[in-house]
Coordinates of C-alpha atoms in Angstrom, one line a residue:
X27 CA -11.1 59.2 -52.1
X28 CA -8.8 57.5 -54.7
X29 CA -10.8 56.4 -57.7
X30 CA -9.3 54.1 -60.3
X31 CA -10.9 52.6 -63.4
X32 CA -10.3 49.5 -65.4
X33 CA -11.1 48.5 -69.0
X34 CA -10.9 44.9 -70.2
X35 CA -10.1 45.2 -74.0
X36 CA -10.2 42.7 -76.7
X37 CA -11.6 44.9 -79.5
X38 CA -13.4 48.3 -79.7
X39 CA -11.3 51.1 -81.1
X40 CA -14.2 53.0 -82.4
X41 CA -15.4 54.1 -78.9
X42 CA -12.4 53.4 -76.7
X43 CA -11.0 57.0 -76.7
X44 CA -14.3 58.4 -75.8
X45 CA -15.2 55.9 -73.0
X46 CA -11.6 56.7 -71.4
X47 CA -12.0 60.4 -72.0
X48 CA -15.3 60.5 -70.3
X49 CA -13.9 59.4 -67.0
X50 CA -10.3 60.8 -67.4
X51 CA -10.8 63.9 -65.2
X52 CA -12.6 61.9 -62.4
X53 CA -10.1 59.1 -61.7
X54 CA -6.6 58.9 -60.4
X55 CA -5.4 56.0 -62.7
X56 CA -6.9 54.2 -65.7
X57 CA -5.9 50.7 -66.2
X58 CA -6.4 49.2 -69.7
X59 CA -6.0 45.3 -69.7
X60 CA -5.6 43.9 -73.2
X61 CA -6.4 40.3 -74.0
X62 CA -5.8 39.0 -77.5
X63 CA -8.4 36.2 -77.3
X64 CA -12.1 36.1 -76.5
X65 CA -13.2 35.5 -72.9
X66 CA -16.8 34.8 -72.9
X67 CA -16.6 31.1 -73.4
X68 CA -17.1 31.1 -77.2
X69 CA -14.2 31.0 -79.5
X70 CA -13.7 31.7 -83.2
X71 CA -10.9 31.4 -85.8
X72 CA -11.9 34.9 -87.2
X73 CA -9.4 37.7 -86.4
X74 CA -10.7 40.4 -84.1
X75 CA -11.6 43.6 -85.9
X76 CA -9.0 45.7 -84.2
X77 CA -5.3 45.0 -83.8
X78 CA -3.4 45.5 -80.7
X79 CA -1.6 48.4 -82.3
X80 CA -4.8 50.2 -83.2
X81 CA -6.2 49.7 -79.7
X82 CA -3.0 50.9 -78.1
X83 CA -3.2 54.1 -80.2
X84 CA -6.9 54.5 -79.3
X85 CA -6.3 54.0 -75.6
X86 CA -3.6 56.6 -75.4
X87 CA -5.4 59.3 -77.7
X88 CA -5.9 61.4 -74.6
X89 CA -3.5 61.1 -71.8
X90 CA -2.2 64.6 -70.8
X91 CA -1.6 63.7 -67.2
X92 CA 0.0 60.3 -67.9
X93 CA -2.8 58.3 -66.0
X94 CA -3.2 55.6 -68.3
X95 CA -1.4 52.1 -67.8
X96 CA -1.5 49.4 -70.4
X97 CA -1.4 45.6 -69.5
X98 CA -1.0 42.7 -71.9
X99 CA -2.9 39.7 -70.3
X100 CA -2.9 36.7 -72.4
X101 CA -2.9 34.0 -69.7
X102 CA -6.4 34.6 -68.5
X103 CA -9.0 33.6 -70.9
X104 CA -12.3 33.9 -68.8
X105 CA -14.1 37.2 -68.1
X106 CA -14.7 36.5 -64.4
X107 CA -11.0 36.0 -63.5
X108 CA -10.1 38.8 -65.8
X109 CA -12.3 41.3 -64.0
X110 CA -11.1 39.9 -60.6
X111 CA -7.5 40.6 -61.6
X112 CA -8.5 44.1 -62.9
X113 CA -10.0 44.9 -59.5
X114 CA -6.8 43.6 -57.7
X115 CA -4.7 45.8 -59.9
X116 CA -6.8 48.8 -58.9
X117 CA -6.5 47.7 -55.2
X118 CA -2.7 47.3 -55.3
X119 CA -2.4 50.8 -56.7
X120 CA -4.3 52.3 -53.8
X121 CA -7.9 52.6 -55.1
X122 CA -10.8 53.1 -52.8
X123 CA -13.4 53.0 -55.5
X124 CA -13.1 51.1 -58.7
X125 CA -14.8 52.3 -61.8
X126 CA -15.7 49.7 -64.4
X127 CA -15.3 51.3 -67.9
X128 CA -16.1 49.0 -70.8
X129 CA -14.8 50.2 -74.2
X130 CA -18.2 51.1 -75.6
X131 CA -19.6 52.9 -72.6
X132 CA -19.6 56.7 -72.2
X133 CA -20.3 58.5 -68.9
X134 CA -22.0 61.9 -68.8
X135 CA -19.9 64.0 -66.5
X136 CA -22.6 65.0 -64.2
X137 CA -23.7 61.4 -63.8
X138 CA -20.3 60.1 -63.0
X139 CA -19.7 62.7 -60.3
X140 CA -23.0 62.2 -58.6
X141 CA -22.6 58.4 -58.8
X142 CA -19.0 58.4 -57.3
X143 CA -20.3 60.7 -54.5
X144 CA -23.3 58.7 -53.9
X145 CA -21.3 55.4 -53.4
X146 CA -18.7 57.1 -51.3
X147 CA -21.1 58.8 -48.9
X148 CA -23.6 55.9 -48.6
X149 CA -20.7 53.4 -48.0
X150 CA -23.3 50.7 -47.7
X151 CA -22.3 48.2 -50.3
X152 CA -19.3 46.8 -52.3
X153 CA -21.0 46.6 -55.7
X154 CA -22.9 49.5 -57.1
X155 CA -25.3 49.0 -60.1
X156 CA -26.4 51.6 -62.6
X157 CA -28.9 51.6 -65.4
X158 CA -28.0 52.1 -69.1
X159 CA -29.3 53.8 -72.2
X160 CA -28.4 51.7 -75.2
X161 CA -27.8 53.4 -78.5
X162 CA -29.3 51.6 -81.5
X163 CA -27.5 51.9 -84.9
X164 CA -27.0 55.6 -84.5
X165 CA -26.8 58.5 -82.1
X166 CA -30.5 59.3 -82.7
X167 CA -32.1 56.1 -81.5
X168 CA -32.0 54.5 -78.0
X169 CA -33.5 51.5 -76.2
X170 CA -34.1 51.3 -72.4
X171 CA -34.4 48.4 -70.1
X172 CA -34.3 47.4 -66.4
X173 CA -30.8 45.8 -66.4
X174 CA -28.4 47.2 -64.0
X175 CA -24.7 46.2 -64.3
X176 CA -22.1 46.8 -61.7
X177 CA -20.1 49.8 -62.6
X178 CA -18.7 51.0 -59.2
X179 CA -16.9 48.8 -56.7
X180 CA -16.2 50.1 -53.3
X181 CA -13.2 48.3 -51.7
X182 CA -14.0 49.5 -48.2
X183 CA -16.7 46.6 -48.2
X184 CA -16.5 42.9 -48.9
X185 CA -19.9 42.4 -50.1
X186 CA -23.4 44.0 -50.5
X187 CA -25.2 45.5 -53.5
X188 CA -26.5 49.0 -53.9
X189 CA -28.2 50.9 -56.7
X190 CA -27.2 54.4 -58.1
X191 CA -30.6 56.2 -58.2
X192 CA -32.1 56.5 -61.6
X193 CA -32.6 60.3 -61.0
X194 CA -28.7 60.7 -60.9
X195 CA -28.6 59.6 -64.6
X196 CA -27.3 56.6 -66.5
X197 CA -24.5 55.4 -68.8
X198 CA -24.6 55.7 -72.5
X199 CA -23.9 52.3 -74.0
X200 CA -22.9 52.1 -77.7
X201 CA -22.4 48.5 -78.1
X202 CA -25.3 48.5 -80.7
X203 CA -24.3 51.6 -82.4
X204 CA -21.5 50.0 -84.3
X205 CA -20.4 48.8 -87.8
X206 CA -21.8 45.5 -89.2
X207 CA -18.3 44.1 -88.9
X208 CA -18.0 44.9 -85.2
X209 CA -21.5 43.5 -84.5
X210 CA -20.9 40.2 -86.4
X211 CA -17.6 39.6 -84.4
X212 CA -19.3 40.5 -81.1
X213 CA -21.8 37.7 -81.7
X214 CA -19.2 35.3 -83.0
X215 CA -17.7 35.2 -79.5
X216 CA -20.7 36.2 -77.3
X217 CA -21.3 34.3 -74.2
X218 CA -25.1 34.2 -75.0
X219 CA -24.6 33.2 -78.6
X220 CA -26.8 30.1 -78.2
X221 CA -29.7 32.3 -76.9
X222 CA -29.8 34.6 -79.8
X223 CA -33.3 34.9 -81.3
X224 CA -33.6 33.3 -84.7
X225 CA -35.2 36.4 -86.2
X226 CA -32.7 38.8 -84.6
X227 CA -30.6 39.6 -87.7
X228 CA -33.7 40.7 -89.5
X229 CA -34.4 43.0 -86.7
X230 CA -30.9 44.4 -86.8
X231 CA -31.1 45.2 -90.5
X232 CA -34.6 46.8 -90.4
X233 CA -34.7 50.5 -90.9
X234 CA -36.5 52.6 -89.4
X235 CA -35.8 50.5 -86.3
X236 CA -38.4 47.9 -85.1
X237 CA -39.6 47.0 -81.6
X238 CA -38.5 44.0 -79.6
X239 CA -35.1 44.1 -81.0
X240 CA -33.1 42.9 -78.0
X241 CA -30.9 40.0 -79.4
X242 CA -31.9 37.5 -76.7
X243 CA -35.0 38.9 -74.9
X244 CA -38.4 39.5 -76.6
X245 CA -41.7 40.4 -75.0
X246 CA -41.1 44.1 -75.0
X247 CA -37.5 44.5 -74.4
X248 CA -35.7 47.1 -76.4
X249 CA -38.2 49.3 -78.2
X250 CA -36.1 52.0 -80.0
X251 CA -37.1 55.6 -79.4
X252 CA -35.8 58.9 -80.8
X253 CA -33.1 60.5 -78.8
X254 CA -32.0 64.1 -78.8
X255 CA -28.2 63.7 -79.4
X256 CA -27.6 67.3 -78.3
X257 CA -27.7 65.8 -74.7
X258 CA -24.6 63.8 -75.4
X259 CA -21.2 64.7 -73.8
X260 CA -19.5 67.2 -75.9
X261 CA -16.5 64.9 -76.6
X262 CA -18.8 62.9 -78.8
X263 CA -19.4 65.8 -81.1
X264 CA -16.3 64.9 -82.9
X265 CA -17.1 61.2 -83.2
X266 CA -17.1 60.0 -86.9
X267 CA -20.6 58.4 -86.2
X268 CA -22.2 61.5 -84.7
X269 CA -24.0 62.6 -87.9
X270 CA -24.4 59.2 -89.4
X271 CA -28.1 58.3 -90.0
X272 CA -27.5 54.6 -89.7
X273 CA -24.2 53.0 -88.8
X274 CA -23.2 50.3 -91.2

């Protein structure tokens, strides 16, 4: 079983080293594909919060076995074609399974191993979906929902969808445990910018956290609850936000 990961990168230096480190020992190659422009259909004149040089340094922070490959891709400016290209890069390098690793997502080691084994043994679908735990403004609060993004692609199949069982674990998503600067840029270029709830920034700024704080979905989505951060992968103990009460 040859497992390779890809990471489409535009900004995200705060979590990128941890995202890559969390999968490093379980993949044969890690492909980091950098794009200097937004790719979700919404443009801005604002500069991204992280430079290419900062991202490059973050990407190679842990690479003892020289598994990481960097690509500059500035001719594809749509997310779908970018991800298709990333899958093809993995395939051309001999991958059987492709692991999708966004720059703000950290895999618990036990979950990753079980998820890869499950997809490999069941061999019944191309796209495997897994549930997330979303951290909210700190490592002490999380939100949960029923969204299941594709995070494992089995190249032995041309189609089909499968679900990694919830009891095997989930992915830790830190896209909302970020500095205000990052969050503001995220929503300047977000593909769902037009759907943002008009009262959402008040929910973002509220502390302690308030319910129904999903930026586009109301009616019970994202009710922050306490989280025991001792459960986090040990690599996150050294993160600069680990002991921050509210990330600003």
